[in-house]
Structures are given as structure tokens and as C-alpha cells.
Coordinates of C-alpha atoms in Angstrom, one line a residue:
M1 CA -29.8 -13.7 -2.8
E2 CA -28.0 -16.9 -2.5
G3 CA -27.3 -19.6 -4.7
K4 CA -26.5 -23.2 -3.9
L5 CA -23.0 -24.3 -2.9
L6 CA -21.0 -24.6 -6.2
E7 CA -20.9 -28.2 -7.3
M8 CA -18.1 -29.8 -9.1
F9 CA -18.5 -32.8 -11.6
E10 CA -15.6 -34.9 -12.6
V11 CA -16.0 -36.5 -16.0
G12 CA -13.9 -38.4 -18.5
P13 CA -11.9 -39.7 -20.4
C14 CA -14.9 -40.4 -22.5
E15 CA -15.3 -42.4 -25.8
D16 CA -16.1 -39.4 -27.6
D17 CA -17.0 -35.6 -27.3
Y18 CA -20.8 -36.4 -27.5
Q19 CA -20.5 -38.7 -24.5
L20 CA -18.7 -36.0 -22.5
G21 CA -21.4 -33.5 -23.3
F22 CA -24.2 -36.0 -22.6
L23 CA -22.8 -36.8 -19.1
I24 CA -22.6 -33.1 -18.3
G25 CA -26.1 -32.5 -19.6
Q26 CA -27.5 -35.5 -17.7
R27 CA -25.7 -34.5 -14.4
F28 CA -27.0 -31.0 -14.4
C29 CA -30.2 -31.4 -16.2
N30 CA -32.3 -29.6 -13.5
Q31 CA -29.9 -26.7 -13.4
I32 CA -30.1 -26.5 -17.2
R33 CA -33.8 -26.6 -17.4
S34 CA -34.3 -24.1 -14.6
R35 CA -31.7 -21.7 -16.1
L36 CA -33.6 -21.8 -19.5
A37 CA -37.0 -21.5 -18.1
G38 CA -36.0 -18.4 -15.9
D39 CA -33.7 -16.7 -18.6
L40 CA -35.8 -13.7 -19.6
I41 CA -33.4 -12.7 -22.4
L42 CA -33.9 -16.3 -23.9
Q43 CA -37.5 -16.4 -23.4
N44 CA -38.6 -12.8 -24.2
Q45 CA -36.0 -11.9 -27.0
L46 CA -34.0 -14.9 -28.4
L47 CA -36.8 -17.4 -28.8
P48 CA -39.4 -15.0 -30.4
F49 CA -36.5 -13.8 -32.8
A50 CA -35.7 -17.4 -33.6
R51 CA -39.2 -18.0 -34.8
T52 CA -39.1 -15.3 -37.3
P53 CA -38.0 -15.8 -41.0
H54 CA -35.5 -13.1 -40.7
A55 CA -33.6 -15.1 -38.1
Q56 CA -33.2 -18.4 -40.1
P57 CA -30.3 -17.4 -42.4
L58 CA -28.3 -16.1 -39.3
L59 CA -29.0 -19.2 -37.1
K60 CA -28.1 -21.5 -40.2
A61 CA -24.9 -19.8 -40.9
L62 CA -23.8 -19.7 -37.2
S63 CA -24.3 -23.3 -36.9
E64 CA -22.6 -24.3 -40.1
T65 CA -19.6 -22.1 -39.5
N66 CA -18.9 -23.2 -35.9
Q67 CA -19.7 -26.7 -36.4
K68 CA -17.1 -26.7 -39.3
K69 CA -14.5 -25.0 -37.2
F70 CA -15.1 -27.0 -34.0
P71 CA -16.8 -30.3 -34.8
R72 CA -15.6 -31.7 -31.5
Y73 CA -17.3 -29.0 -29.3
W74 CA -20.3 -29.0 -31.5
A75 CA -20.8 -32.6 -30.7
E76 CA -20.2 -31.9 -27.0
L77 CA -23.2 -29.4 -27.1
L78 CA -25.4 -31.9 -28.8
G79 CA -24.5 -34.4 -26.2
T80 CA -25.4 -31.6 -23.4
A81 CA -28.7 -30.8 -25.1
D82 CA -29.7 -34.6 -25.3
G83 CA -28.3 -35.4 -21.8
S84 CA -30.4 -32.6 -20.2
G85 CA -33.4 -33.3 -22.4
V86 CA -33.8 -29.8 -23.8
P87 CA -34.2 -28.7 -27.4
V88 CA -31.0 -28.4 -29.4
L89 CA -32.2 -24.9 -30.6
D90 CA -32.3 -23.5 -27.0
V91 CA -29.0 -24.9 -25.7
I92 CA -26.7 -25.0 -28.7
I93 CA -27.8 -21.9 -30.8
L94 CA -29.6 -19.5 -28.8
V95 CA -27.9 -19.8 -25.2
N96 CA -24.3 -20.3 -26.6
F97 CA -24.6 -17.7 -29.4
R98 CA -26.5 -15.1 -27.4
K99 CA -23.9 -12.5 -27.9
E100 CA -23.7 -13.2 -31.6
I101 CA -27.4 -13.1 -32.1
L102 CA -28.5 -10.1 -29.9
P103 CA -27.1 -7.5 -32.0
F104 CA -29.3 -8.5 -34.9
I105 CA -32.5 -8.4 -33.1
S106 CA -34.6 -5.2 -33.8
K107 CA -34.3 -2.7 -31.1
T108 CA -38.0 -2.3 -31.0
T109 CA -38.2 -5.8 -29.7
M110 CA -35.5 -5.8 -27.3
N111 CA -35.7 -4.5 -23.6
S112 CA -33.0 -2.6 -21.9
N113 CA -31.5 -5.7 -20.3
A114 CA -30.6 -7.4 -23.7
D115 CA -27.0 -6.2 -23.8
T116 CA -26.1 -6.5 -20.1
T117 CA -26.3 -10.3 -19.9
D118 CA -22.6 -10.3 -18.4
D119 CA -20.2 -7.8 -16.9
C120 CA -16.9 -8.7 -15.3
S121 CA -14.1 -6.9 -13.5
D122 CA -10.3 -7.9 -13.5
V123 CA -7.4 -6.6 -11.7
L124 CA -4.0 -8.0 -12.6
I125 CA -0.3 -7.5 -11.6
V126 CA 2.9 -9.2 -12.2
G127 CA 5.5 -7.7 -9.8
D128 CA 8.5 -8.7 -7.7
S129 CA 6.5 -9.6 -4.8
M130 CA 3.3 -10.9 -6.1
A131 CA 1.8 -12.2 -9.4
V132 CA -2.0 -12.3 -9.4
A133 CA -5.1 -12.3 -11.4
A134 CA -8.3 -11.4 -9.4
H135 CA -11.7 -11.6 -11.2
N136 CA -15.3 -10.9 -10.5
E137 CA -17.7 -13.1 -12.5
D138 CA -20.7 -10.9 -13.1
A139 CA -23.8 -12.1 -15.0
N140 CA -27.6 -11.7 -15.3
V141 CA -29.5 -12.5 -12.1
A142 CA -30.8 -15.5 -14.0
L143 CA -27.5 -17.3 -13.7
V144 CA -27.5 -17.2 -9.8
G145 CA -27.8 -20.8 -8.8
H146 CA -27.2 -22.1 -12.3
T147 CA -23.5 -22.5 -12.6
Y148 CA -21.2 -25.4 -11.8
L149 CA -17.7 -26.6 -12.2
I150 CA -16.5 -29.2 -14.7
K151 CA -13.3 -31.1 -14.1
G152 CA -12.8 -32.7 -17.4
K153 CA -10.2 -35.4 -18.3
L154 CA -9.5 -35.9 -21.9
S155 CA -8.1 -39.0 -23.6
N156 CA -4.9 -37.2 -24.5
G157 CA -4.1 -36.9 -20.9
L158 CA -4.9 -33.1 -20.5
S159 CA -7.1 -32.0 -17.6
F160 CA -9.2 -28.8 -17.1
I161 CA -11.4 -27.3 -14.6
A162 CA -14.0 -24.7 -15.9
Y163 CA -16.6 -22.7 -14.2
T164 CA -19.7 -23.2 -16.3
Y165 CA -23.1 -21.5 -17.0
A166 CA -25.8 -24.2 -17.1
G167 CA -26.3 -25.4 -20.8
E168 CA -23.2 -23.6 -22.0
L169 CA -19.8 -24.9 -23.1
P170 CA -17.1 -24.9 -20.5
S171 CA -16.2 -22.0 -20.0
C172 CA -17.5 -18.6 -20.8
A173 CA -16.2 -17.3 -17.4
F174 CA -12.9 -18.7 -16.3
G175 CA -10.9 -22.0 -16.2
L176 CA -7.6 -23.7 -15.9
N177 CA -5.7 -26.7 -17.2
S178 CA -3.1 -29.2 -16.5
Q179 CA -0.5 -27.3 -18.7
G180 CA -0.3 -24.6 -16.1
L181 CA -2.5 -22.2 -18.1
A182 CA -5.6 -20.3 -17.0
F183 CA -7.8 -17.5 -18.3
T184 CA -10.5 -15.2 -17.3
L185 CA -12.8 -13.3 -19.7
N186 CA -14.4 -9.8 -19.9
S187 CA -17.0 -9.0 -22.5
V188 CA -16.5 -5.8 -24.6
P189 CA -19.1 -3.9 -26.4
P190 CA -18.3 -2.8 -30.1
V191 CA -20.8 -0.8 -32.1
E192 CA -23.0 -2.7 -34.6
D193 CA -20.8 -1.7 -37.5
E194 CA -18.0 -3.6 -36.0
I195 CA -19.9 -7.0 -35.6
V196 CA -19.7 -9.5 -38.5
P197 CA -22.7 -11.9 -38.7
A198 CA -22.3 -15.6 -38.5
G199 CA -18.6 -15.8 -37.3
I200 CA -17.1 -18.0 -34.6
G201 CA -19.0 -17.8 -31.2
R202 CA -16.9 -16.5 -28.2
N203 CA -18.0 -19.6 -26.3
F204 CA -16.3 -21.9 -28.9
V205 CA -13.0 -19.9 -28.6
S206 CA -12.9 -20.1 -24.9
R207 CA -13.7 -23.9 -24.8
D208 CA -10.7 -24.1 -27.2
L209 CA -8.5 -22.3 -24.7
L210 CA -9.1 -25.0 -22.2
E211 CA -7.0 -27.4 -24.4
A212 CA -4.3 -24.9 -25.1
T213 CA -0.8 -26.4 -24.4
S214 CA 1.2 -23.0 -24.0
T215 CA 0.6 -19.3 -24.2
A216 CA 1.7 -19.3 -27.8
D217 CA -0.8 -22.0 -28.4
A218 CA -3.5 -20.0 -26.7
L219 CA -2.8 -16.9 -28.7
A220 CA -2.8 -18.9 -32.0
R221 CA -6.1 -20.5 -31.1
I222 CA -7.5 -16.9 -30.4
R223 CA -6.0 -15.5 -33.6
S224 CA -7.2 -18.2 -35.9
S225 CA -11.0 -17.8 -34.9
E226 CA -12.9 -15.3 -37.2
V227 CA -15.2 -14.1 -34.5
S228 CA -18.5 -12.1 -34.8
V229 CA -18.1 -10.2 -31.7
G230 CA -14.8 -9.3 -29.9
H231 CA -13.8 -10.2 -26.5
S232 CA -11.1 -9.7 -23.8
Y233 CA -9.0 -12.6 -22.6
N234 CA -6.7 -12.6 -19.6
L235 CA -4.3 -15.4 -20.2
I236 CA -2.3 -16.5 -17.2
D237 CA 0.9 -18.7 -17.6
I238 CA 2.0 -20.2 -14.3
Q239 CA 5.2 -21.7 -15.8
K240 CA 6.4 -18.4 -17.3
R241 CA 5.0 -16.2 -14.5
M242 CA 3.2 -14.1 -17.2
I243 CA -0.3 -12.5 -17.6
L244 CA -1.4 -11.2 -21.0
N245 CA -4.4 -9.2 -21.7
V246 CA -5.7 -10.0 -25.2
E247 CA -8.4 -7.8 -26.8
T248 CA -10.0 -8.9 -29.9
A249 CA -12.5 -7.8 -32.5
S250 CA -14.0 -9.0 -35.7
K251 CA -11.9 -9.0 -38.9
S252 CA -8.9 -10.8 -37.1
R253 CA -8.1 -7.8 -35.0
V254 CA -6.0 -8.6 -31.9
S255 CA -4.0 -6.4 -29.5
V256 CA -1.8 -8.0 -26.8
H257 CA -0.7 -6.3 -23.6
E258 CA 1.7 -7.9 -21.1
V259 CA 0.9 -7.2 -17.6
G260 CA 3.7 -5.7 -15.5
T261 CA 4.4 -4.1 -12.1
T262 CA 1.5 -1.5 -12.6
P263 CA -1.8 -3.0 -11.6
F264 CA -4.0 -3.3 -14.6
F265 CA -7.7 -3.0 -14.2
H266 CA -10.1 -4.2 -17.0
A267 CA -13.9 -4.0 -16.8
N268 CA -16.0 -4.1 -20.1
M269 CA -14.5 -1.6 -22.6
Y270 CA -11.5 -1.8 -24.9
L271 CA -8.4 -0.4 -23.3
H272 CA -5.7 -0.8 -26.1
L273 CA -7.3 -2.3 -29.2
Q274 CA -8.7 0.6 -31.5
V275 CA -12.3 -0.3 -32.0
Q276 CA -15.5 1.8 -32.1
Q277 CA -17.4 0.6 -28.9
V278 CA -20.5 1.4 -27.0
H279 CA -20.2 4.2 -24.4
D280 CA -20.8 1.8 -21.3
E281 CA -21.4 3.9 -18.3
N282 CA -21.3 1.0 -16.0
S283 CA -17.8 -0.1 -17.2
I284 CA -16.6 3.5 -17.3
S285 CA -17.7 4.1 -13.7
R286 CA -16.1 0.9 -12.5
Q287 CA -12.9 1.8 -14.1
K288 CA -12.8 5.3 -12.6
R289 CA -13.6 3.9 -9.1
A290 CA -10.7 1.3 -9.5
A291 CA -8.3 4.0 -10.2
V292 CA -8.7 5.7 -6.9
L293 CA -8.8 2.4 -4.8
P294 CA -5.3 0.9 -3.2
Q295 CA -3.9 -1.8 -5.3
G296 CA -0.8 -2.7 -3.4
S297 CA -1.6 -6.1 -2.2
K298 CA -3.9 -9.1 -2.7
T299 CA -6.1 -7.9 0.1
D300 CA -6.4 -4.6 -1.6
F301 CA -7.4 -6.4 -4.8
L302 CA -10.2 -8.2 -3.0
S303 CA -11.4 -5.0 -1.3
L304 CA -11.6 -3.3 -4.7
L305 CA -13.4 -6.1 -6.4
G306 CA -15.7 -6.0 -3.2
D307 CA -16.3 -2.3 -3.6
T308 CA -20.0 -1.0 -3.5
E309 CA -19.4 2.7 -3.0
D310 CA -21.0 3.6 -6.3
T311 CA -24.6 2.5 -5.6
K312 CA -25.7 2.8 -9.2
Y313 CA -22.7 0.9 -10.8
P314 CA -20.8 -0.9 -8.0
I315 CA -17.8 -3.1 -8.8
Y316 CA -19.3 -5.8 -6.6
M317 CA -22.9 -6.4 -8.0
T318 CA -26.0 -7.5 -6.1
G319 CA -28.8 -6.9 -8.5
P320 CA -31.3 -6.1 -9.7
T321 CA -30.1 -6.9 -13.1
L322 CA -26.4 -7.9 -12.7
Y323 CA -25.0 -10.1 -10.0
T324 CA -21.4 -11.0 -9.0
L325 CA -21.7 -14.9 -9.0
C326 CA -18.3 -15.3 -7.5
T327 CA -14.7 -14.1 -7.5
T328 CA -11.7 -16.1 -8.4
V329 CA -8.1 -15.2 -7.5
I330 CA -5.2 -17.0 -9.4
D331 CA -1.8 -16.6 -7.6
L332 CA 1.0 -17.5 -10.0
D333 CA 3.5 -17.9 -7.1
E334 CA 1.4 -20.0 -4.9
R335 CA 0.1 -21.9 -8.0
T336 CA -3.5 -21.8 -6.9
L337 CA -6.9 -20.9 -8.3
T338 CA -9.1 -19.9 -5.4
I339 CA -13.0 -19.4 -5.8
I340 CA -14.5 -17.0 -3.2
E341 CA -18.4 -16.7 -2.5
G342 CA -19.9 -13.6 -1.5
N343 CA -18.3 -10.2 -1.3
P344 CA -14.5 -11.0 -1.8
K345 CA -13.3 -8.5 0.8
Y346 CA -14.6 -10.9 3.3
G347 CA -12.6 -13.7 1.7
K348 CA -15.0 -16.8 2.3
V349 CA -13.4 -19.4 0.1
S350 CA -15.4 -22.3 -1.5
H351 CA -12.7 -23.9 -3.6
V352 CA -8.9 -23.9 -3.9
F353 CA -7.3 -25.8 -6.7
S354 CA -3.7 -26.5 -6.9
M355 CA -1.8 -25.9 -10.2
S356 CA 1.4 -27.5 -9.1
S357 CA 0.5 -30.9 -10.6
N358 CA -1.3 -32.4 -13.6
E359 CA -4.2 -33.5 -11.4
L360 CA -5.5 -30.0 -10.4
N361 CA -6.2 -31.2 -7.0
L362 CA -8.9 -29.7 -4.9
K363 CA -7.5 -28.6 -1.6
L364 CA -9.8 -29.3 1.5
V365 CA -11.9 -26.3 2.5
N366 CA -14.1 -26.2 5.6
H367 CA -17.2 -25.1 4.2
A368 CA -19.0 -25.1 7.6
E369 CA -16.5 -22.6 9.1
G370 CA -15.7 -20.8 5.9
T371 CA -11.9 -20.6 5.1
H372 CA -10.6 -17.1 4.4
L373 CA -7.9 -15.7 2.5

């Protein structure tokens, strides 16, 4: 299964946040509409649930809570819906809050794919000879061909680049900004009792991280959000040569682990925040497999993220439900963010962004020949 070449759209500065979202929605209207039409979780679970009386208090509270906390990003999503010509309910509420809504859908109406909309793997290190964050962006197969890059320029002078799922806020995956900060994300599966209804959505928190001015500011933005569902954030600070893994849960619970010389692999279960969580065989299998693979170099990291030895739960996924959309490598010493298409152990590079200047320039890549790491 192959998607189209990942496309980048440069947008801004705009007169307001609605216009920013509108231009994104207008530019990627075909991808957004196609993604919504082919998203079985949206069509078979979220939309039917949204039509029930039971759903209305939750959807209303989610909307009010997040609009109040993040009015700018809410306006941005309104613009994306209008620009792409799709219903506001589909884009703003159901797609962007899917992780906050799915736990409240009756198990009798959900199929087994409902809680596997995304899975990701990261391997991180900050040592004497290298400082690297390598990340597999895994998602439901419905997202293949339905992602794009947004290079946003804000009126305050800050710029960001965000790998974006069609119809969602930049970025629920990974991104970087002109302050020398980057992040990757891993979903984590708390049990139902750990989930607080109608809290702040994960997509709004990660959109906010794109505007962080420092690691301390990024942590403050994470801590200040009363989330419904927890998440794992890998915060990368180029200037300080530092990587933090931040695990969060509802009720303002946060645990911070600073990555050091021992390689740190994170899949989709909590590792240091004490939270009751779902026993995820996929994540456990990837964690165990990573523990026995070499992790001494960047090449080792890419081979690890490209591993398919476990055919049931491979680290590099090719369907039928989950698919590795791409791999990104953030090199803190080279000050680059690289995006790799296909299996990362073959190192076929599609984009390389320099983090050495505020412009976040895209380095020239020969797509015909395929540049390799």
C-alpha cells in the first residue's frame, strides 16, 4: 500500500486563526473529504453515537471546555471545516476528539478496531556521541494518503512545521518550531476509570506545543491542560541538547523522565507514571522485541523501527489495521528533522528540515533517486 508523496503547504501569517484554518481546509479539501469518507471508525462508530441522545451532553461539554481553553485553535478548526466544505460536527468534534469520545461508546456497538486508531514507537538517546529521537508514526490504514505537512508562519514571528492528519489540528503526530523545539507523541491506554469525560482534547494540547517558546513553557502548557485521556510526549530541545519523555493522565497527573545515555524505547503503554492501564499485547510485544535489538547507532535505531520479525505485532506495521505512515528522525547535533518513507532501515528520505535557523528550511532531496541516511 503506497500513499502519495507527502505534500507541504506553507501558510501565514494570516489575519486571524480562522483564516489559517480556512486556507488549510481549502488546500486539502480532497484529502479531508476522502479521509472522512473512508474512516470506518468515524462512519461506523462515532457518527452513529453522535446521533443518540446519550451523546449530546458529552459532545456539548467537550466543545465548550475546549473552545473556552483554546479559542484560537477552535477558530482554526472552524476555518478548516468551512474551507474543506465538510460538516463542523465531523471535523471539529468527532475526528479531533475521537480518543475522548470512543471510551464512552457502548462496547456492544464498537468493533475491535475502535481502540487501535493509532500506535507509535519511539527510541530516544542523549549520549556523548549522539543525541537522537527516532519515531514511527503508526495509524489506522484509513490515514494512508491522508496526511500532509503544514509550515505555518504566525503573526508573532514564530514558525512551525507539523505532520498533520487530514481534517485534524496540526499536529497529533510530530512537529517542530523556530524556537528549536520539537516533539513526537505516543498514545497510552488508561482503563475506563482513569478517563475523565469532557476534558481538554489531546489534539488541542499538541497544537499548543507548536507555539511553545522553551522546554519549561512546553511543560507548563502540558501541565495546565485538564485532559480527558492521557498521552506520552517526547519533548526535544535542540538548544539544550535535551530530550524529555512526559507521560500524562487525567486529574493533572504528570511524570517527566529525562532521556540519557541508555536508549529509551517507548511504545503505547505507560512506563513511569503510575496509572491503571489496558494490557496492550501489541505494545508489550514491541517493547520486548526492542529490548533485544542493537541500539548503538542511528542505523541501529532505524533497523529497530523497521523490524518485522514478529509477524503478529511488528514494530514496522503494514496492515491490515495499523500502518506505519512514515518515520521521523530528529538529530539534535545535526539540528535536522528527517522524514523517511517506507521501511526506515532502507533510509529513503522524503524531507529534511534544518533547525539551525528560524526559517526551518527544507533541504533539497532528490525524490527520483531517493536520498538515504
